[in-house]
Amino acid sequence: MTVKLLVTSGRTLTQGRAMEKGKLTSDYENAVAVCELDATAMESLGIENGETITVKTEIGEVVVKAKLNKNLHPGMAFIPCGPYFNFLLDSYTQLTGMPGFKSLPATIDAAPGAKILTIEELIQLMKEGT
Amino acid sequence: MTEHIVLKNGTIFDPMNGIDGEVMDICISNGKIVESAPAGAKVIDLKGQAVMAGGVDPHSHIIGSKLNVARLTSPESNRHHPYPATKKTRSGVAGIIPSSYATGYLYSAMGYTTVVEPALPATKALGSWEEIEDIPGLDIGMLPLFCNSMISFKYIEEGDISGLAAYIAWTLKKVGGLGVKVVNPGGTYAWAYGKNVCGLDDEVPEWDVTPRTIMTGLSEAVQKLGLPHQMHFHPTNLGKPGNVYTTMQQLDALKATKPSGKKKETVHLTHMAFDCLGVVEEGMANWKDVASGGLTFADYYNKKKHFTADLGQITFGPSMTMTGDGPFQYSLYMMSGGKAKWSNIPVDVELPGGAGIVPFTFEPKSAANAVQWVGSIEFALSIKDLWRVFLSTDHPNGGPFLKYPLMMSWLMSKKQRDIWLEKVHKFASERSTIANIDREYSLNDIAITTRAAPAKILGLEKTKGHLGVGADADIAVYGFIPEKTDLASNPDLILKYFTQTQLTFKGGVQVSKKGIVGKQLQSRVISVHPELNEDLDRRINSELEEMMSKWFSHSFSNYPVPKRYREHIEMPTVIDATSIQA
Amino acid sequence: MTEANNIHKDVPCTFCGCLCDDLIIEVEGDRIVKNTNGCPISKERFVGHMENRCLEPTVKGNTVTLEKAVERAVEIIMSSKRLLIYGLSSTENDAQREAYRLAELTGSVVDNTTSVCHGPTILGAQESGEATTALAEVRHRSDLVIYWGANPAAAHPRHIPHYIRQPGEYIKDPKVDRKIWLVDVRATTTSRMVDKFIKIEPGTDLEVLQTLRALIRGNKLDVSEVGGISIPDLEEIATTMKTAKYGALFFGLGLTQSWGRHRNIDAAIRLIQDLNAHTKWGLMPMRGHYNVSGANKTCTWVTGYPYAVDFARGYPRFQPGEYTAVDMLARGEADALLNIAADPVAHFPRGAVSHLMSIPVINIDPKFNMTSQVADVNIPAAIAGIECDGAATRMDGLPLYLRKVIEPPPGVIPDREILKMIIDAVAKEMK
């Protein structure tokens, strides 16, 4: 079942440490190719913690790993700031210079066995799109 | 580079050496004024043009975080004043709060060569040294703040003037300061509690100190150290109608401090325009009854000679108020009905309540502004001894330094005053004696109040503010011949000739011609390093380490400004303060 | 400073705006082996300083000499019509000043990461001013601290333990005498470190802030809830804020990046100003990168403006939306990018990144990051605060001197030196 959610992004401790280590590490990939969901969303999607999902917005879609966050409220999802979230984000800043990092309407589907792109593959995909 | 220059046939105004409009030659060699220059020196014939020493400005807010917050929050004050780059000079903005490079160039264009930043929170000094790298063409000093510091309070509470003096000495050395600044003593500390002080003996929250004990303690410590510049004082009750009386009270309270050196004056009262508002006879201390306090204060100044003063002249138009007087700035915000952009910047330990910034426009048609405008002019024209005063606008509070020539024109030309008295609210005439004052400042008077006197007040008169042998070759050549120019009758010429010099020299190097800066010189920093005896030095280091580690939120060892930012530009004067007992 | 042998004390950290300067860094040979006092991210930054380093300059992926890389960079700059210089927040002040010099020389735009971080804070302050507080002031005096739209546990790990939940001169027991609240759209790790968590509906910060202003002014509202918070709850919040002795509002990207952008900050500023009529309050933006505050400062004193500065006319002009990096890239206006100490490919929206990938990019950074994968020219830089000195500014405006505790890898020089080389070469070309 498709779930409609508002996705927000921000820092996490894991993402911060991985970022300092290096953006091209698997640590970093694992830290940011993640979407935190609450229990009801996971139930609606019929997935377990750690399974792959597709997150889709008007701009495009990306496969990431679902992560259960019991403290997350229904209706919201969280993807750490980074290239997977930004792949879904439009560039409209309302002339303030600031894109809408904090609330991105998205639809989420279970994607069992789908492949999460590596950082390199993501870059390649964006290159091809130009 | 031309190291030897002879400026021939200038009409010299050098009051410190008793020269009032004589046609003479000035010889420059290796950055100094000398008796005679070697053969082969470059000769410039000034053909009678007026010459003064480079201007000395002991009170102008040109660096620091409150200035940067003002620029950052008010881009509109600079948007319409671009300052394009040239092949030799950097670009910037030149509104009422110019960017750093532009600040240096504009001062050079005006003939000023020494400027002092009058309010530095010492803990943030590193940033100021970085900014100084980007302000060209000047010798710059900084006055750290001490009167709302918890550390000062501890020493004052205990009556420990030696400890207080040692704290000052330590700070001046560690951050490269020039003197001691006092702003609303105890008041800005009280602002950390949302309060203020107004009476000399008001209580300061949590501490057993009062404005009186803070002020007198600090002025005594300054004298004990033998600092060349007396305590620089922004009094309590800034900007309040009737405050001329409380300012005089506060100055009276400082009379007891004994001067330790040759100078008789132990305190410098700054921006008197903001400190000396009077009230009409039988009036109340409110804006309705505000009157010029200029004559009252001039009478006081003529009688009591223990202090010096500067004007803080209002120049009308947009300005930016920024002071370490947090509660005053808040009151300005409240006066605007909460519409103004009010910023508040606390500094740990040294300025807890915080400095404040409020953009402000002085309107000629405002009764209050007109009276405040006329007050300092009336004062300047009524005092006898011009050697105890210097001209200022408290840039950018009363107006930008770019308007110094306008200020001069009001003092030099009765005609100009009459023109402006027509423009401004009638209270300026009705509530002052200005209409009856014919006095006009001569060029000699201007040279005193913009060069010689400020140099003396700062204790820099050996090398600054005069054109005698031994002085730094900081020289302003003006584009008019005094004999042939009636400035008083043609006040527009005052603005014309004093906004841009014909030539400005800094340390013997020509930096500008007709207002165009052709050479970018690195600025230097004038500072004072008081040396304490070993015992006191040991004591203060250990006591400050304890207090700072307890009170600051950063490491004690990171307080001093590192050598790497200082050694190439600092010119410290070492003072022997070893006689102060531990 | 340097103690015996290879132990450096009081070293400022160069990760986030906390700029903690109590780190003890131990160096052995050419490695940093220990970071005492730093948070986990700080430890990674220092102890892992040699991981994933770019060690050699490259052009199109091929190793070249530094001179050749600079040469190619200059070629790109000289043949561009609209160069964008970006980044700067993760390097020290001197490097930033060189960037402005280069932008002025070439008539380019220079922007820093403020534009995607606390740019709206600055825009809000440009509407209303800013009544700020300072870190030690909060520790000494504050009995009520509110984090709004911030997650210090993730982004400023030592903010609460090192600065806020600490005893001060006038608050002896920070657990009892200081209340810490969190206002956010979701419960985060931070919510477990504070005394009260207030959940707010996404995109309603502006309404809630204005509601608090109205309640503090004694107005009555004819709704029952705002932003998912009931009016009685909001009234209680307003009263508590009004009766605090010294309140501090720390706010983060939850306010700057949400619906309303700078209007949110404007409202927060006005709320704090209103509260000052009753008691003492100050606010502080939780600056992310360790020297983004410094980038604003250096840019302001050099150019007059804090970010998004254009030099096309030979003097600085400021306009968010026009000269901000995301907009310039998304609109396809920049035809070349010089990126210093940032990673726009990782942190910008897709449209902006797409365009970035179609233009020549010069990338200066200590480590391989996503931008280095697409840059034409990569020049490795020394890590400021570890391998070269400099100055940075803490979130509350305190400048701190950054240390050099270890030599950079061979041949790797500080950003400021690289920029100087580029500037000298460009100036020569322009003669």
CSV table of N, CA and C in Angstrom, one decimal, chain B residues 68-69 71-73 75 78-79 82-85 89-93 99-101 123-124 126-127 130-131 133-134 150 189 191-194 206-207 330 333-334 338-349 352-353 550-555 557-558 562 564-565, chain C residues 1 10 12 21-22 93-94 97 100-101 104 122 125-137 139-141 163 169-170 246 270 273-274 276-277 280 296-297 300-306 311 314-316 318-319 389-391 394 396-401 403 416:
chain,number,residue,atom,x,y,z
B,68,ASN,N,29.6,45.2,12.9
B,68,ASN,CA,29.3,44.2,11.9
B,68,ASN,C,27.8,43.8,12.0
B,69,VAL,N,27.3,43.7,13.2
B,69,VAL,CA,25.9,43.3,13.3
B,69,VAL,C,25.0,44.5,12.7
B,71,ARG,N,25.9,46.5,10.2
B,71,ARG,CA,26.0,46.4,8.7
B,71,ARG,C,25.1,45.2,8.2
B,72,LEU,N,25.2,44.1,8.9
B,72,LEU,CA,24.5,42.9,8.5
B,72,LEU,C,23.0,43.1,8.6
B,73,THR,N,22.5,43.8,9.6
B,73,THR,CA,21.1,43.9,9.8
B,73,THR,C,20.6,45.1,9.0
B,75,PRO,N,21.5,46.4,5.6
B,75,PRO,CA,22.1,46.5,4.3
B,75,PRO,C,21.6,47.8,3.6
B,78,ASN,N,23.7,50.9,3.2
B,78,ASN,CA,24.9,50.9,2.3
B,78,ASN,C,24.6,50.7,0.9
B,79,ARG,N,23.4,50.1,0.6
B,79,ARG,CA,23.1,49.7,-0.8
B,79,ARG,C,23.3,50.8,-1.8
B,82,PRO,N,27.7,52.6,-3.4
B,82,PRO,CA,28.8,51.7,-3.8
B,82,PRO,C,30.2,52.4,-3.8
B,83,TYR,N,31.2,51.6,-3.5
B,83,TYR,CA,32.5,52.2,-3.5
B,83,TYR,C,33.3,51.3,-4.4
B,84,PRO,N,33.5,51.7,-5.7
B,84,PRO,CA,34.1,50.7,-6.6
B,84,PRO,C,35.6,50.5,-6.4
B,85,ALA,N,36.1,49.4,-6.8
B,85,ALA,CA,37.5,49.1,-6.7
B,85,ALA,C,38.2,49.8,-7.8
B,89,THR,N,43.0,49.9,-5.2
B,89,THR,CA,42.3,49.9,-4.0
B,89,THR,C,41.1,49.0,-4.1
B,90,ARG,N,40.6,48.5,-2.9
B,90,ARG,CA,39.5,47.5,-2.9
B,90,ARG,C,38.2,48.2,-2.9
B,91,SER,N,37.2,47.4,-3.3
B,91,SER,CA,35.8,48.0,-3.3
B,91,SER,C,35.2,47.9,-2.0
B,92,GLY,N,34.0,48.4,-1.8
B,92,GLY,CA,33.3,48.3,-0.6
B,92,GLY,C,32.0,49.1,-0.7
B,93,VAL,N,31.5,49.4,0.4
B,93,VAL,CA,30.3,50.3,0.5
B,93,VAL,C,30.5,51.5,1.4
B,99,SER,N,32.1,49.8,4.8
B,99,SER,CA,32.9,48.6,5.0
B,99,SER,C,34.3,48.9,5.3
B,100,SER,N,35.1,47.9,5.7
B,100,SER,CA,36.4,48.2,6.3
B,100,SER,C,37.4,48.9,5.4
B,101,TYR,N,37.5,48.4,4.2
B,101,TYR,CA,38.5,49.1,3.3
B,101,TYR,C,38.0,50.5,3.0
B,123,THR,N,37.3,40.4,25.2
B,123,THR,CA,37.3,39.0,24.9
B,123,THR,C,37.1,38.7,23.4
B,124,LYS,N,36.6,39.7,22.7
B,124,LYS,CA,36.4,39.5,21.2
B,124,LYS,C,37.5,40.2,20.4
B,126,LEU,N,40.3,39.5,19.1
B,126,LEU,CA,41.0,38.8,18.0
B,126,LEU,C,40.3,39.3,16.7
B,127,GLY,N,38.9,39.3,16.7
B,127,GLY,CA,38.2,39.7,15.5
B,127,GLY,C,38.6,41.1,15.1
B,130,GLU,N,41.8,41.3,13.2
B,130,GLU,CA,41.6,40.8,11.8
B,130,GLU,C,41.0,41.9,11.0
B,131,GLU,N,40.0,42.6,11.5
B,131,GLU,CA,39.4,43.7,10.8
B,131,GLU,C,40.4,44.8,10.4
B,133,GLU,N,43.4,44.5,9.7
B,133,GLU,CA,44.2,44.1,8.5
B,133,GLU,C,43.5,44.7,7.3
B,134,ASP,N,42.2,44.9,7.3
B,134,ASP,CA,41.4,45.3,6.2
B,134,ASP,C,41.0,46.7,6.2
B,150,MET,N,32.3,41.6,35.4
B,150,MET,CA,32.2,40.9,36.7
B,150,MET,C,33.6,40.9,37.4
B,189,TYR,N,25.5,46.1,33.1
B,189,TYR,CA,25.4,44.8,33.9
B,189,TYR,C,24.0,44.6,34.4
B,191,TRP,N,21.4,45.5,33.0
B,191,TRP,CA,20.6,45.1,31.9
B,191,TRP,C,20.5,43.6,31.7
B,192,ALA,N,21.5,42.9,32.3
B,192,ALA,CA,21.4,41.4,32.2
B,192,ALA,C,20.2,41.0,33.1
B,193,TYR,N,19.7,41.8,33.9
B,193,TYR,CA,18.5,41.6,34.7
B,193,TYR,C,17.3,42.4,34.2
B,194,GLY,N,17.5,43.0,33.0
B,194,GLY,CA,16.4,43.8,32.5
B,194,GLY,C,16.3,45.1,33.2
B,206,GLU,N,23.2,41.9,42.6
B,206,GLU,CA,24.1,40.9,43.0
B,206,GLU,C,25.5,41.3,43.5
B,207,TRP,N,25.9,42.5,43.2
B,207,TRP,CA,27.2,43.0,43.5
B,207,TRP,C,27.2,44.2,44.5
B,330,TYR,N,17.8,49.9,24.2
B,330,TYR,CA,16.5,49.4,24.4
B,330,TYR,C,15.4,50.5,24.5
B,333,TYR,N,14.5,51.9,21.2
B,333,TYR,CA,13.6,51.0,20.5
B,333,TYR,C,12.2,51.2,21.0
B,334,MET,N,12.1,51.3,22.3
B,334,MET,CA,10.7,51.5,22.9
B,334,MET,C,10.2,52.9,22.4
B,338,GLY,N,8.4,50.3,19.3
B,338,GLY,CA,8.7,48.9,19.0
B,338,GLY,C,8.9,48.6,17.5
B,339,LYS,N,9.0,49.7,16.7
B,339,LYS,CA,9.1,49.4,15.3
B,339,LYS,C,10.5,49.3,14.8
B,340,ALA,N,11.4,50.0,15.6
B,340,ALA,CA,12.8,50.0,15.1
B,340,ALA,C,13.4,48.6,15.2
B,341,LYS,N,14.5,48.5,14.4
B,341,LYS,CA,15.3,47.2,14.4
B,341,LYS,C,16.3,47.3,15.6
B,342,TRP,N,15.9,46.6,16.7
B,342,TRP,CA,16.8,46.7,17.8
B,342,TRP,C,17.6,45.4,17.9
B,343,SER,N,18.9,45.6,18.0
B,343,SER,CA,19.8,44.4,18.2
B,343,SER,C,20.5,44.5,19.6
B,344,ASN,N,20.7,43.4,20.2
B,344,ASN,CA,21.4,43.4,21.5
B,344,ASN,C,22.4,42.4,21.5
B,345,ILE,N,23.6,42.7,22.0
B,345,ILE,CA,24.7,41.7,21.9
B,345,ILE,C,25.4,41.6,23.2
B,346,PRO,N,25.1,40.6,24.0
B,346,PRO,CA,25.8,40.5,25.3
B,346,PRO,C,27.2,39.8,25.0
B,347,VAL,N,28.1,40.1,25.9
B,347,VAL,CA,29.4,39.5,25.9
B,347,VAL,C,29.7,38.9,27.2
B,348,ASP,N,30.0,37.7,27.3
B,348,ASP,CA,30.2,37.0,28.5
B,348,ASP,C,31.1,37.8,29.5
B,349,VAL,N,30.7,37.9,30.7
B,349,VAL,CA,31.5,38.5,31.8
B,349,VAL,C,31.8,40.0,31.6
B,352,PRO,N,27.6,41.8,30.2
B,352,PRO,CA,26.6,40.8,30.3
B,352,PRO,C,25.2,41.3,29.7
B,353,GLY,N,24.8,42.5,30.0
B,353,GLY,CA,23.5,42.9,29.5
B,353,GLY,C,23.6,43.1,28.0
B,550,LYS,N,36.2,30.1,35.6
B,550,LYS,CA,34.9,29.9,36.2
B,550,LYS,C,33.8,30.5,35.5
B,551,TRP,N,34.1,31.7,34.9
B,551,TRP,CA,33.0,32.5,34.4
B,551,TRP,C,32.9,32.5,32.9
B,552,PHE,N,34.0,32.4,32.1
B,552,PHE,CA,33.9,32.4,30.7
B,552,PHE,C,33.4,31.0,30.2
B,553,SER,N,33.0,30.9,29.0
B,553,SER,CA,32.7,29.6,28.4
B,553,SER,C,33.7,29.2,27.3
B,554,HIS,N,34.9,29.8,27.5
B,554,HIS,CA,36.0,29.3,26.7
B,554,HIS,C,37.3,29.3,27.5
B,555,SER,N,38.3,28.7,27.0
B,555,SER,CA,39.5,28.5,27.8
B,555,SER,C,40.3,29.7,28.1
B,557,SER,N,43.4,30.1,28.3
B,557,SER,CA,44.6,30.3,27.4
B,557,SER,C,44.2,30.8,26.0
B,558,ASN,N,42.9,30.8,25.7
B,558,ASN,CA,42.5,31.3,24.4
B,558,ASN,C,42.1,32.7,24.4
B,562,PRO,N,46.7,36.2,19.7
B,562,PRO,CA,48.0,35.6,19.4
B,562,PRO,C,48.9,36.6,18.7
B,564,ARG,N,50.7,36.2,16.1
B,564,ARG,CA,50.6,36.2,14.7
B,564,ARG,C,49.7,37.2,14.1
B,565,TYR,N,48.8,37.7,14.9
B,565,TYR,CA,47.9,38.8,14.3
B,565,TYR,C,48.4,40.2,14.7
C,1,MET,N,47.8,25.8,25.1
C,1,MET,CA,48.7,25.7,23.9
C,1,MET,C,49.5,24.4,24.0
C,10,ASP,N,43.6,22.8,25.1
C,10,ASP,CA,42.7,24.0,24.7
C,10,ASP,C,42.6,24.2,23.2
C,12,PRO,N,40.7,24.4,19.9
C,12,PRO,CA,39.3,24.6,19.4
C,12,PRO,C,38.9,23.5,18.4
C,21,ASP,N,36.5,24.7,22.9
C,21,ASP,CA,38.0,24.9,22.8
C,21,ASP,C,38.7,24.3,24.0
C,22,ASP,N,38.1,23.2,24.4
C,22,ASP,CA,38.8,22.5,25.5
C,22,ASP,C,39.3,21.1,25.1
C,93,ASN,N,39.1,32.2,8.6
C,93,ASN,CA,38.8,33.6,8.1
C,93,ASN,C,39.7,34.1,7.0
C,94,ASP,N,41.0,33.8,7.1
C,94,ASP,CA,41.9,34.3,6.1
C,94,ASP,C,41.6,33.8,4.7
C,97,ARG,N,38.7,35.6,3.3
C,97,ARG,CA,39.1,37.0,2.8
C,97,ARG,C,39.7,36.9,1.4
C,100,TYR,N,37.0,36.6,-1.2
C,100,TYR,CA,36.3,37.9,-1.6
C,100,TYR,C,37.2,38.7,-2.5
C,101,ARG,N,38.5,38.6,-2.3
C,101,ARG,CA,39.5,39.3,-3.1
C,101,ARG,C,39.4,38.8,-4.6
C,104,GLU,N,36.1,39.9,-6.2
C,104,GLU,CA,36.2,41.3,-6.6
C,104,GLU,C,37.0,41.4,-7.9
C,122,ILE,N,19.4,35.7,9.0
C,122,ILE,CA,19.9,37.1,8.7
C,122,ILE,C,18.9,37.9,8.0
C,125,ALA,N,16.6,39.1,10.7
C,125,ALA,CA,17.3,40.2,11.4
C,125,ALA,C,17.3,41.5,10.6
C,126,GLN,N,17.3,41.4,9.3
C,126,GLN,CA,17.3,42.6,8.5
C,126,GLN,C,15.9,43.2,8.5
C,127,GLU,N,14.9,42.5,8.9
C,127,GLU,CA,13.6,43.1,9.1
C,127,GLU,C,13.5,43.7,10.5
C,128,SER,N,14.0,43.0,11.5
C,128,SER,CA,13.7,43.4,12.9
C,128,SER,C,14.8,43.6,13.8
C,129,GLY,N,16.1,43.4,13.4
C,129,GLY,CA,17.2,43.4,14.4
C,129,GLY,C,17.4,42.1,15.0
C,130,GLU,N,18.2,42.0,16.0
C,130,GLU,CA,18.3,40.7,16.7
C,130,GLU,C,18.8,40.9,18.2
C,131,ALA,N,18.0,40.5,19.1
C,131,ALA,CA,18.3,40.6,20.5
C,131,ALA,C,18.9,39.3,20.9
C,132,THR,N,20.2,39.2,21.0
C,132,THR,CA,20.9,37.9,21.1
C,132,THR,C,21.3,37.6,22.6
C,133,THR,N,21.8,36.4,22.8
C,133,THR,CA,22.3,36.1,24.1
C,133,THR,C,23.7,35.6,23.9
C,134,ALA,N,24.4,35.1,24.9
C,134,ALA,CA,25.8,34.6,24.7
C,134,ALA,C,25.9,33.3,25.6
C,135,LEU,N,26.8,32.4,25.2
C,135,LEU,CA,26.8,31.1,25.9
C,135,LEU,C,27.0,31.1,27.4
C,136,ALA,N,28.0,31.9,27.8
C,136,ALA,CA,28.2,31.9,29.3
C,136,ALA,C,27.1,32.6,30.0
C,137,GLU,N,26.5,33.6,29.4
C,137,GLU,CA,25.4,34.3,30.0
C,137,GLU,C,24.3,33.3,30.3
C,139,ARG,N,24.6,30.1,30.7
C,139,ARG,CA,25.0,29.2,31.8
C,139,ARG,C,24.8,29.9,33.2
C,140,HIS,N,25.2,31.1,33.2
C,140,HIS,CA,25.2,31.8,34.5
C,140,HIS,C,23.8,32.2,35.0
C,141,ARG,N,22.9,32.6,34.0
C,141,ARG,CA,21.7,33.3,34.4
C,141,ARG,C,20.4,32.6,34.0
C,163,TYR,N,27.6,23.3,27.6
C,163,TYR,CA,27.3,24.7,27.7
C,163,TYR,C,26.1,25.0,28.6
C,169,GLU,N,27.2,31.0,37.7
C,169,GLU,CA,27.3,31.8,38.8
C,169,GLU,C,26.0,32.0,39.6
C,170,TYR,N,24.9,32.2,38.9
C,170,TYR,CA,23.7,32.5,39.5
C,170,TYR,C,22.6,31.3,39.4
C,246,TYR,N,15.6,34.9,33.1
C,246,TYR,CA,16.4,35.1,31.9
C,246,TYR,C,16.2,34.0,31.0
C,270,ARG,N,10.9,39.2,17.0
C,270,ARG,CA,9.9,40.1,17.6
C,270,ARG,C,9.3,39.6,18.9
C,273,GLN,N,11.9,40.3,21.5
C,273,GLN,CA,11.9,41.8,21.8
C,273,GLN,C,10.7,42.1,22.7
C,274,ASP,N,9.6,41.6,22.3
C,274,ASP,CA,8.4,41.8,23.1
C,274,ASP,C,8.6,41.4,24.6
C,276,ASN,N,11.2,41.3,26.3
C,276,ASN,CA,12.1,42.2,27.0
C,276,ASN,C,11.4,43.3,27.7
C,277,ALA,N,10.1,43.5,27.4
C,277,ALA,CA,9.4,44.5,28.1
C,277,ALA,C,9.0,44.0,29.5
C,280,LYS,N,14.1,39.4,30.9
C,280,LYS,CA,15.2,39.4,30.0
C,280,LYS,C,15.2,38.2,29.1
C,296,ASN,N,30.1,35.0,7.7
C,296,ASN,CA,29.2,36.2,7.7
C,296,ASN,C,30.0,37.4,8.1
C,297,LYS,N,30.8,37.3,9.2
C,297,LYS,CA,31.6,38.4,9.7
C,297,LYS,C,32.6,38.9,8.7
C,300,THR,N,31.0,40.5,5.8
C,300,THR,CA,30.4,41.8,6.2
C,300,THR,C,31.4,42.9,6.3
C,301,TRP,N,32.5,42.6,6.9
C,301,TRP,CA,33.5,43.8,7.1
C,301,TRP,C,34.2,44.1,5.8
C,302,VAL,N,34.4,43.0,4.9
C,302,VAL,CA,35.1,43.3,3.7
C,302,VAL,C,34.2,43.9,2.6
C,303,THR,N,33.0,43.3,2.5
C,303,THR,CA,32.1,43.8,1.4
C,303,THR,C,30.9,44.6,1.9
C,304,GLY,N,30.6,44.6,3.2
C,304,GLY,CA,29.4,45.3,3.7
C,304,GLY,C,28.2,44.4,3.8
C,305,TYR,N,28.3,43.2,3.2
C,305,TYR,CA,27.1,42.3,3.3
C,305,TYR,C,27.5,40.9,3.7
C,306,PRO,N,26.6,40.1,4.3
C,306,PRO,CA,27.0,38.9,4.9
C,306,PRO,C,27.1,37.6,4.0
C,311,PHE,N,30.0,40.9,-7.5
C,311,PHE,CA,30.9,42.0,-7.8
C,311,PHE,C,30.9,42.4,-9.3
C,314,GLY,N,31.9,45.8,-10.2
C,314,GLY,CA,33.1,46.4,-9.6
C,314,GLY,C,33.0,46.8,-8.2
C,315,TYR,N,31.8,46.6,-7.6
C,315,TYR,CA,31.6,46.9,-6.2
C,315,TYR,C,30.6,45.9,-5.7
C,316,PRO,N,30.5,45.7,-4.4
C,316,PRO,CA,29.6,44.6,-3.8
C,316,PRO,C,28.2,45.0,-3.9
C,318,PHE,N,24.3,43.1,-2.9
C,318,PHE,CA,23.7,42.0,-2.1
C,318,PHE,C,22.3,41.7,-2.5
C,319,GLN,N,22.0,40.4,-2.8
C,319,GLN,CA,20.6,40.1,-3.0
C,319,GLN,C,20.4,38.6,-2.9
C,389,ASP,N,46.7,27.0,10.9
C,389,ASP,CA,46.0,27.9,11.9
C,389,ASP,C,45.0,28.8,11.2
C,390,GLY,N,44.4,29.6,12.0
C,390,GLY,CA,43.5,30.6,11.5
C,390,GLY,C,42.6,31.1,12.6
C,391,ALA,N,41.5,31.7,12.2
C,391,ALA,CA,40.5,32.2,13.2
C,391,ALA,C,39.2,31.8,12.8
C,394,ARG,N,32.5,31.7,16.9
C,394,ARG,CA,31.6,30.8,17.5
C,394,ARG,C,30.2,31.3,17.3
C,396,ASP,N,28.0,32.5,19.1
C,396,ASP,CA,27.6,33.7,19.8
C,396,ASP,C,28.6,34.8,19.6
C,397,GLY,N,29.4,34.7,18.5
C,397,GLY,CA,30.2,35.8,18.1
C,397,GLY,C,31.6,35.8,18.6
C,398,LEU,N,31.9,34.8,19.5
C,398,LEU,CA,33.3,34.8,20.0
C,398,LEU,C,34.3,34.4,19.0
C,399,PRO,N,35.3,35.2,18.7
C,399,PRO,CA,36.4,34.7,17.8
C,399,PRO,C,37.4,33.8,18.6
C,400,LEU,N,37.8,32.8,17.9
C,400,LEU,CA,38.8,31.9,18.6
C,400,LEU,C,39.9,31.6,17.6
C,401,TYR,N,41.1,31.4,18.1
C,401,TYR,CA,42.3,31.1,17.3
C,401,TYR,C,42.4,29.6,17.1
C,403,ARG,N,44.2,26.1,15.9
C,403,ARG,CA,45.6,25.7,16.0
C,403,ARG,C,46.0,24.8,14.9
C,416,ARG,N,43.9,29.2,2.0
C,416,ARG,CA,44.3,30.6,1.7
C,416,ARG,C,45.5,30.7,0.8
